[in-house]
Amino acid sequence: MMKKTLLIALAAVLGFASVVSATPRGSLPNSDPADPYGDKPRPPFMIPEGTANLALHKTVTSSTAPTKGSLKMITDGEKEMIEEYTVELPQGKQWVQVDLTETAVIYAVLFWLGDDSRFRSYHDVVVQVSDDKEFKKGVKIIFNNDHDNSSGFGCGKDYSYGEDYQGKLVDAKGVSARYVRINTNGNTVNLRNHFAEIEVWGLAGKKPGGKMVPLNTRFPKPYFR
């Protein structure tokens, strides 16, 4: 225990991008074969010119009241992956939902969940979109890593992944929707659910530009990777 504590302190002082892992690399069910620590930059994701983060400062609702933080923090543009900027919901199946205020063409959903001070992965991450705020009709699932259907959305074919400063980018493939909901069910460090920031990159009320450009967003500071 003392050795692990000293390693964390040394990494913080020297700025090493390393992780003292709570879950051994590659031991997650349906683990992503790509590097889960984010040591490699993500390849550019191309979106139509004029696409913007439609979630910025939009209203967020949740399955239950947060135990820490305020829901407005999830779309405030502040995405540092530390406790002060992270909203916590209780253990069990939970969700947060962003209202874009109008139906939009969505090209990417990018989100940061828990802090990256220790390697962690969130269970049953399911991203849904709909024009119905109750998510009872017209629901489409654009990401699902619930490998055993423990959350009841069907067995997902997407990989589990490790949280890191680059966030998780989901290709929405131009789906049309007003509401974006992200479901989780605890994580590999503890049973609670966390949400730091959600971005929804799309177009509302206008046609896409004539060319494709890289999605350009600010990454939070990497603490440990």
PDB file of C-alpha atoms in Angstrom:
ATOM      1  CA  MET A   1       0.000   0.000   0.000  1.00  0.00           C
ATOM      2  CA  MET A   2       2.830   2.379   0.947  1.00  0.00           C
ATOM      3  CA  LYS A   3       4.650   1.549  -2.288  1.00  0.00           C
ATOM      4  CA  LYS A   4       1.562   2.376  -4.367  1.00  0.00           C
ATOM      5  CA  THR A   5       1.076   5.679  -2.492  1.00  0.00           C
ATOM      6  CA  LEU A   6       4.688   6.682  -3.103  1.00  0.00           C
ATOM      7  CA  LEU A   7       4.338   5.834  -6.801  1.00  0.00           C
ATOM      8  CA  ILE A   8       1.283   8.089  -7.137  1.00  0.00           C
ATOM      9  CA  ALA A   9       3.067  10.951  -5.362  1.00  0.00           C
ATOM     10  CA  LEU A  10       6.182  10.573  -7.533  1.00  0.00           C
ATOM     11  CA  ALA A  11       4.098  10.583 -10.706  1.00  0.00           C
ATOM     12  CA  ALA A  12       2.305  13.741  -9.596  1.00  0.00           C
ATOM     13  CA  VAL A  13       5.578  15.554  -8.844  1.00  0.00           C
ATOM     14  CA  LEU A  14       7.346  14.532 -12.035  1.00  0.00           C
ATOM     15  CA  GLY A  15       4.322  14.766 -14.297  1.00  0.00           C
ATOM     16  CA  PHE A  16       4.472  11.172 -15.439  1.00  0.00           C
ATOM     17  CA  ALA A  17       1.484  10.085 -17.512  1.00  0.00           C
ATOM     18  CA  SER A  18       0.970   6.773 -15.773  1.00  0.00           C
ATOM     19  CA  VAL A  19      -1.795   4.930 -14.007  1.00  0.00           C
ATOM     20  CA  VAL A  20      -1.807   3.019 -10.755  1.00  0.00           C
ATOM     21  CA  SER A  21      -4.494   0.670 -11.902  1.00  0.00           C
ATOM     22  CA  ALA A  22      -7.459  -0.440  -9.838  1.00  0.00           C
ATOM     23  CA  THR A  23      -8.391  -2.814 -12.639  1.00  0.00           C
ATOM     24  CA  PRO A  24      -5.602  -4.655 -14.488  1.00  0.00           C
ATOM     25  CA  ARG A  25      -5.270  -3.684 -18.114  1.00  0.00           C
ATOM     26  CA  GLY A  26      -7.122  -6.034 -20.426  1.00  0.00           C
ATOM     27  CA  SER A  27      -9.108  -7.691 -17.610  1.00  0.00           C
ATOM     28  CA  LEU A  28     -12.411  -5.962 -18.392  1.00  0.00           C
ATOM     29  CA  PRO A  29     -15.191  -7.980 -20.004  1.00  0.00           C
ATOM     30  CA  ASN A  30     -15.335  -7.172 -23.716  1.00  0.00           C
ATOM     31  CA  SER A  31     -12.184  -5.085 -23.318  1.00  0.00           C
ATOM     32  CA  ASP A  32     -11.184  -2.689 -26.082  1.00  0.00           C
ATOM     33  CA  PRO A  33      -8.130  -4.131 -27.879  1.00  0.00           C
ATOM     34  CA  ALA A  34      -6.920  -0.568 -28.499  1.00  0.00           C
ATOM     35  CA  ASP A  35      -4.810   1.186 -25.866  1.00  0.00           C
ATOM     36  CA  PRO A  36      -7.288   1.978 -23.038  1.00  0.00           C
ATOM     37  CA  TYR A  37      -4.961   4.480 -21.374  1.00  0.00           C
ATOM     38  CA  GLY A  38      -5.071   7.074 -24.126  1.00  0.00           C
ATOM     39  CA  ASP A  39      -1.287   7.033 -24.556  1.00  0.00           C
ATOM     40  CA  LYS A  40      -1.842   7.468 -28.282  1.00  0.00           C
ATOM     41  CA  PRO A  41      -3.673  10.497 -29.714  1.00  0.00           C
ATOM     42  CA  ARG A  42      -7.061   9.640 -31.174  1.00  0.00           C
ATOM     43  CA  PRO A  43      -7.159   9.864 -34.983  1.00  0.00           C
ATOM     44  CA  PRO A  44      -8.973  12.981 -36.283  1.00  0.00           C
ATOM     45  CA  PHE A  45     -12.749  12.587 -36.435  1.00  0.00           C
ATOM     46  CA  MET A  46     -14.160  14.367 -39.454  1.00  0.00           C
ATOM     47  CA  ILE A  47     -17.414  16.346 -39.267  1.00  0.00           C
ATOM     48  CA  PRO A  48     -19.146  18.737 -41.683  1.00  0.00           C
ATOM     49  CA  GLU A  49     -17.921  22.316 -41.590  1.00  0.00           C
ATOM     50  CA  GLY A  50     -20.134  24.415 -39.313  1.00  0.00           C
ATOM     51  CA  THR A  51     -20.826  21.618 -36.839  1.00  0.00           C
ATOM     52  CA  ALA A  52     -20.868  22.866 -33.237  1.00  0.00           C
ATOM     53  CA  ASN A  53     -21.210  21.551 -29.687  1.00  0.00           C
ATOM     54  CA  LEU A  54     -24.986  21.880 -29.327  1.00  0.00           C
ATOM     55  CA  ALA A  55     -24.937  20.675 -25.708  1.00  0.00           C
ATOM     56  CA  LEU A  56     -23.023  23.665 -24.336  1.00  0.00           C
ATOM     57  CA  HIS A  57     -25.021  25.283 -21.493  1.00  0.00           C
ATOM     58  CA  LYS A  58     -28.100  23.207 -22.347  1.00  0.00           C
ATOM     59  CA  THR A  59     -30.419  21.787 -19.669  1.00  0.00           C
ATOM     60  CA  VAL A  60     -29.478  18.435 -18.123  1.00  0.00           C
ATOM     61  CA  THR A  61     -31.854  16.112 -16.259  1.00  0.00           C
ATOM     62  CA  SER A  62     -31.095  12.828 -14.503  1.00  0.00           C
ATOM     63  CA  SER A  63     -32.643   9.609 -13.235  1.00  0.00           C
ATOM     64  CA  THR A  64     -32.175  10.775  -9.644  1.00  0.00           C
ATOM     65  CA  ALA A  65     -30.754  13.783  -7.846  1.00  0.00           C
ATOM     66  CA  PRO A  66     -26.940  13.986  -7.741  1.00  0.00           C
ATOM     67  CA  THR A  67     -25.209  13.155  -4.486  1.00  0.00           C
ATOM     68  CA  LYS A  68     -22.378  15.537  -5.433  1.00  0.00           C
ATOM     69  CA  GLY A  69     -22.265  18.459  -7.819  1.00  0.00           C
ATOM     70  CA  SER A  70     -24.908  20.184  -9.939  1.00  0.00           C
ATOM     71  CA  LEU A  71     -26.309  18.897 -13.226  1.00  0.00           C
ATOM     72  CA  LYS A  72     -25.498  22.173 -14.988  1.00  0.00           C
ATOM     73  CA  MET A  73     -21.809  21.289 -14.555  1.00  0.00           C
ATOM     74  CA  ILE A  74     -22.217  18.538 -17.168  1.00  0.00           C
ATOM     75  CA  THR A  75     -22.643  21.033 -20.028  1.00  0.00           C
ATOM     76  CA  ASP A  76     -20.738  24.039 -18.676  1.00  0.00           C
ATOM     77  CA  GLY A  77     -17.658  23.497 -20.861  1.00  0.00           C
ATOM     78  CA  GLU A  78     -15.456  22.717 -17.859  1.00  0.00           C
ATOM     79  CA  LYS A  79     -14.237  19.178 -18.317  1.00  0.00           C
ATOM     80  CA  GLU A  80     -11.357  18.717 -15.879  1.00  0.00           C
ATOM     81  CA  MET A  81     -11.490  15.104 -14.730  1.00  0.00           C
ATOM     82  CA  ILE A  82     -11.166  15.777 -11.015  1.00  0.00           C
ATOM     83  CA  GLU A  83     -13.705  15.541  -8.198  1.00  0.00           C
ATOM     84  CA  GLU A  84     -14.488  19.266  -8.080  1.00  0.00           C
ATOM     85  CA  TYR A  85     -15.808  19.213 -11.658  1.00  0.00           C
ATOM     86  CA  THR A  86     -17.526  15.829 -11.583  1.00  0.00           C
ATOM     87  CA  VAL A  87     -21.202  15.152 -10.858  1.00  0.00           C
ATOM     88  CA  GLU A  88     -21.878  11.981  -8.856  1.00  0.00           C
ATOM     89  CA  LEU A  89     -25.057   9.892  -8.928  1.00  0.00           C
ATOM     90  CA  PRO A  90     -25.782   6.967  -6.560  1.00  0.00           C
ATOM     91  CA  GLN A  91     -24.918   3.352  -7.261  1.00  0.00           C
ATOM     92  CA  GLY A  92     -27.021   1.251  -9.603  1.00  0.00           C
ATOM     93  CA  LYS A  93     -28.409   2.017 -13.050  1.00  0.00           C
ATOM     94  CA  GLN A  94     -28.487   5.774 -13.608  1.00  0.00           C
ATOM     95  CA  TRP A  95     -28.684   8.210 -16.512  1.00  0.00           C
ATOM     96  CA  VAL A  96     -28.243  11.853 -17.426  1.00  0.00           C
ATOM     97  CA  GLN A  97     -29.971  13.501 -20.376  1.00  0.00           C
ATOM     98  CA  VAL A  98     -29.233  16.633 -22.430  1.00  0.00           C
ATOM     99  CA  ASP A  99     -32.025  18.620 -24.095  1.00  0.00           C
ATOM    100  CA  LEU A 100     -30.715  20.251 -27.282  1.00  0.00           C
ATOM    101  CA  THR A 101     -33.974  22.333 -27.382  1.00  0.00           C
ATOM    102  CA  GLU A 102     -34.683  21.274 -30.976  1.00  0.00           C
ATOM    103  CA  THR A 103     -34.129  18.302 -33.226  1.00  0.00           C
ATOM    104  CA  ALA A 104     -30.631  18.316 -34.675  1.00  0.00           C
ATOM    105  CA  VAL A 105     -28.459  16.207 -36.934  1.00  0.00           C
ATOM    106  CA  ILE A 106     -25.886  14.660 -34.588  1.00  0.00           C
ATOM    107  CA  TYR A 107     -22.489  13.555 -35.836  1.00  0.00           C
ATOM    108  CA  ALA A 108     -20.676  12.797 -32.582  1.00  0.00           C
ATOM    109  CA  VAL A 109     -21.322  12.493 -28.847  1.00  0.00           C
ATOM    110  CA  LEU A 110     -18.192  13.091 -26.784  1.00  0.00           C
ATOM    111  CA  PHE A 111     -18.171  12.618 -23.028  1.00  0.00           C
ATOM    112  CA  TRP A 112     -15.974  12.436 -19.952  1.00  0.00           C
ATOM    113  CA  LEU A 113     -17.267  10.421 -16.995  1.00  0.00           C
ATOM    114  CA  GLY A 114     -15.105   9.818 -13.900  1.00  0.00           C
ATOM    115  CA  ASP A 115     -11.788  11.312 -12.885  1.00  0.00           C
ATOM    116  CA  ASP A 116      -8.650   9.708 -14.305  1.00  0.00           C
ATOM    117  CA  SER A 117      -6.609   9.620 -11.078  1.00  0.00           C
ATOM    118  CA  ARG A 118      -6.914   5.826 -11.245  1.00  0.00           C
ATOM    119  CA  PHE A 119      -7.616   3.683 -14.258  1.00  0.00           C
ATOM    120  CA  ARG A 120     -11.323   2.911 -14.328  1.00  0.00           C
ATOM    121  CA  SER A 121     -14.000   1.754 -16.712  1.00  0.00           C
ATOM    122  CA  TYR A 122     -17.725   2.376 -16.395  1.00  0.00           C
ATOM    123  CA  HIS A 123     -20.153  -0.514 -16.653  1.00  0.00           C
ATOM    124  CA  ASP A 124     -23.065  -0.696 -19.087  1.00  0.00           C
ATOM    125  CA  VAL A 125     -22.401   2.587 -20.892  1.00  0.00           C
ATOM    126  CA  VAL A 126     -25.375   2.984 -23.234  1.00  0.00           C
ATOM    127  CA  VAL A 127     -25.904   6.150 -25.302  1.00  0.00           C
ATOM    128  CA  GLN A 128     -29.449   6.710 -26.557  1.00  0.00           C
ATOM    129  CA  VAL A 129     -31.056   9.470 -28.623  1.00  0.00           C
ATOM    130  CA  SER A 130     -34.710  10.350 -29.167  1.00  0.00           C
ATOM    131  CA  ASP A 131     -37.179  13.150 -29.873  1.00  0.00           C
ATOM    132  CA  ASP A 132     -39.203  11.914 -26.885  1.00  0.00           C
ATOM    133  CA  LYS A 133     -37.904  13.268 -23.558  1.00  0.00           C
ATOM    134  CA  GLU A 134     -39.348  10.248 -21.743  1.00  0.00           C
ATOM    135  CA  PHE A 135     -37.466   7.868 -24.066  1.00  0.00           C
ATOM    136  CA  LYS A 136     -40.526   5.697 -24.542  1.00  0.00           C
ATOM    137  CA  LYS A 137     -40.712   5.954 -28.336  1.00  0.00           C
ATOM    138  CA  GLY A 138     -38.415   6.595 -31.260  1.00  0.00           C
ATOM    139  CA  VAL A 139     -35.347   5.604 -29.247  1.00  0.00           C
ATOM    140  CA  LYS A 140     -32.089   4.786 -31.035  1.00  0.00           C
ATOM    141  CA  ILE A 141     -29.003   3.345 -29.376  1.00  0.00           C
ATOM    142  CA  ILE A 142     -25.748   4.668 -30.831  1.00  0.00           C
ATOM    143  CA  PHE A 143     -23.361   3.035 -28.320  1.00  0.00           C
ATOM    144  CA  ASN A 144     -23.773   0.015 -26.027  1.00  0.00           C
ATOM    145  CA  ASN A 145     -21.000  -1.813 -24.159  1.00  0.00           C
ATOM    146  CA  ASP A 146     -23.346  -3.747 -21.863  1.00  0.00           C
ATOM    147  CA  HIS A 147     -21.959  -7.133 -22.854  1.00  0.00           C
ATOM    148  CA  ASP A 148     -24.419  -9.217 -20.784  1.00  0.00           C
ATOM    149  CA  ASN A 149     -27.640  -7.134 -20.961  1.00  0.00           C
ATOM    150  CA  SER A 150     -27.502  -6.431 -17.225  1.00  0.00           C
ATOM    151  CA  SER A 151     -29.063  -2.991 -17.820  1.00  0.00           C
ATOM    152  CA  GLY A 152     -31.831  -4.293 -20.052  1.00  0.00           C
ATOM    153  CA  PHE A 153     -31.043  -2.523 -23.330  1.00  0.00           C
ATOM    154  CA  GLY A 154     -29.850  -5.653 -25.086  1.00  0.00           C
ATOM    155  CA  CYS A 155     -26.362  -7.120 -25.341  1.00  0.00           C
ATOM    156  CA  GLY A 156     -24.064  -4.448 -26.703  1.00  0.00           C
ATOM    157  CA  LYS A 157     -21.334  -5.085 -29.235  1.00  0.00           C
ATOM    158  CA  ASP A 158     -19.223  -2.047 -28.356  1.00  0.00           C
ATOM    159  CA  TYR A 159     -16.084  -2.423 -26.265  1.00  0.00           C
ATOM    160  CA  SER A 160     -15.554  -1.505 -22.659  1.00  0.00           C
ATOM    161  CA  TYR A 161     -12.972   1.256 -22.443  1.00  0.00           C
ATOM    162  CA  GLY A 162     -10.765   2.981 -19.900  1.00  0.00           C
ATOM    163  CA  GLU A 163     -11.529   6.589 -18.977  1.00  0.00           C
ATOM    164  CA  ASP A 164      -8.876   9.052 -20.070  1.00  0.00           C
ATOM    165  CA  TYR A 165      -8.428  12.755 -20.761  1.00  0.00           C
ATOM    166  CA  GLN A 166      -9.439  12.458 -24.432  1.00  0.00           C
ATOM    167  CA  GLY A 167     -12.968  11.381 -23.472  1.00  0.00           C
ATOM    168  CA  LYS A 168     -15.089   8.798 -25.245  1.00  0.00           C
ATOM    169  CA  LEU A 169     -16.141   9.759 -28.770  1.00  0.00           C
ATOM    170  CA  VAL A 170     -19.205   8.015 -30.205  1.00  0.00           C
ATOM    171  CA  ASP A 171     -19.875   8.245 -33.925  1.00  0.00           C
ATOM    172  CA  ALA A 172     -23.565   9.210 -34.171  1.00  0.00           C
ATOM    173  CA  LYS A 173     -23.556   8.851 -37.976  1.00  0.00           C
ATOM    174  CA  GLY A 174     -25.836  11.838 -38.589  1.00  0.00           C
ATOM    175  CA  VAL A 175     -28.787  10.602 -36.522  1.00  0.00           C
ATOM    176  CA  SER A 176     -31.566  13.136 -35.895  1.00  0.00           C
ATOM    177  CA  ALA A 177     -32.727  13.719 -32.297  1.00  0.00           C
ATOM    178  CA  ARG A 178     -33.434  16.359 -29.682  1.00  0.00           C
ATOM    179  CA  TYR A 179     -32.454  14.455 -26.552  1.00  0.00           C
ATOM    180  CA  VAL A 180     -29.257  12.568 -25.748  1.00  0.00           C
ATOM    181  CA  ARG A 181     -29.218  10.186 -22.768  1.00  0.00           C
ATOM    182  CA  ILE A 182     -26.164   8.415 -21.329  1.00  0.00           C
ATOM    183  CA  ASN A 183     -26.721   5.413 -19.041  1.00  0.00           C
ATOM    184  CA  THR A 184     -24.118   3.926 -16.685  1.00  0.00           C
ATOM    185  CA  ASN A 185     -24.092   1.342 -13.905  1.00  0.00           C
ATOM    186  CA  GLY A 186     -21.126   1.955 -11.621  1.00  0.00           C
ATOM    187  CA  ASN A 187     -17.443   1.521 -12.404  1.00  0.00           C
ATOM    188  CA  THR A 188     -14.464  -0.659 -11.674  1.00  0.00           C
ATOM    189  CA  VAL A 189     -13.220   1.519  -8.782  1.00  0.00           C
ATOM    190  CA  ASN A 190     -16.522   1.899  -6.918  1.00  0.00           C
ATOM    191  CA  LEU A 191     -20.260   1.414  -7.448  1.00  0.00           C
ATOM    192  CA  ARG A 192     -21.113   5.043  -8.120  1.00  0.00           C
ATOM    193  CA  ASN A 193     -21.805   6.876 -11.385  1.00  0.00           C
ATOM    194  CA  HIS A 194     -20.047  10.042 -12.518  1.00  0.00           C
ATOM    195  CA  PHE A 195     -20.402  12.598 -15.291  1.00  0.00           C
ATOM    196  CA  ALA A 196     -17.874  15.362 -15.912  1.00  0.00           C
ATOM    197  CA  GLU A 197     -18.902  16.749 -19.321  1.00  0.00           C
ATOM    198  CA  ILE A 198     -21.031  15.878 -22.343  1.00  0.00           C
ATOM    199  CA  GLU A 199     -20.608  17.399 -25.798  1.00  0.00           C
ATOM    200  CA  VAL A 200     -23.023  16.795 -28.677  1.00  0.00           C
ATOM    201  CA  TRP A 201     -21.554  17.798 -32.016  1.00  0.00           C
ATOM    202  CA  GLY A 202     -24.160  18.479 -34.671  1.00  0.00           C
ATOM    203  CA  LEU A 203     -26.173  20.939 -36.720  1.00  0.00           C
ATOM    204  CA  ALA A 204     -29.569  22.418 -35.916  1.00  0.00           C
ATOM    205  CA  GLY A 205     -31.563  24.535 -38.333  1.00  0.00           C
ATOM    206  CA  LYS A 206     -28.928  24.723 -41.024  1.00  0.00           C
ATOM    207  CA  LYS A 207     -27.340  22.641 -43.721  1.00  0.00           C
ATOM    208  CA  PRO A 208     -23.815  21.255 -43.372  1.00  0.00           C
ATOM    209  CA  GLY A 209     -20.903  23.018 -44.998  1.00  0.00           C
ATOM    210  CA  GLY A 210     -19.379  21.874 -48.223  1.00  0.00           C
ATOM    211  CA  LYS A 211     -16.313  20.215 -46.735  1.00  0.00           C
ATOM    212  CA  MET A 212     -15.327  17.955 -43.870  1.00  0.00           C
ATOM    213  CA  VAL A 213     -13.121  19.259 -41.063  1.00  0.00           C
ATOM    214  CA  PRO A 214     -11.634  17.658 -37.931  1.00  0.00           C
ATOM    215  CA  LEU A 215     -13.692  17.845 -34.740  1.00  0.00           C
ATOM    216  CA  ASN A 216     -11.796  20.361 -32.631  1.00  0.00           C
ATOM    217  CA  THR A 217     -12.377  20.406 -28.881  1.00  0.00           C
ATOM    218  CA  ARG A 218     -10.292  21.259 -25.840  1.00  0.00           C
ATOM    219  CA  PHE A 219      -9.057  18.304 -23.831  1.00  0.00           C
ATOM    220  CA  PRO A 220      -8.764  18.514 -20.048  1.00  0.00           C
ATOM    221  CA  LYS A 221      -5.398  18.219 -18.386  1.00  0.00           C
ATOM    222  CA  PRO A 222      -4.213  14.594 -18.220  1.00  0.00           C
ATOM    223  CA  TYR A 223      -3.466  13.760 -14.599  1.00  0.00           C
ATOM    224  CA  PHE A 224      -2.682  10.051 -14.833  1.00  0.00           C
ATOM    225  CA  ARG A 225      -2.999   7.912 -17.946  1.00  0.00           C
TER     226      ARG A 225
END
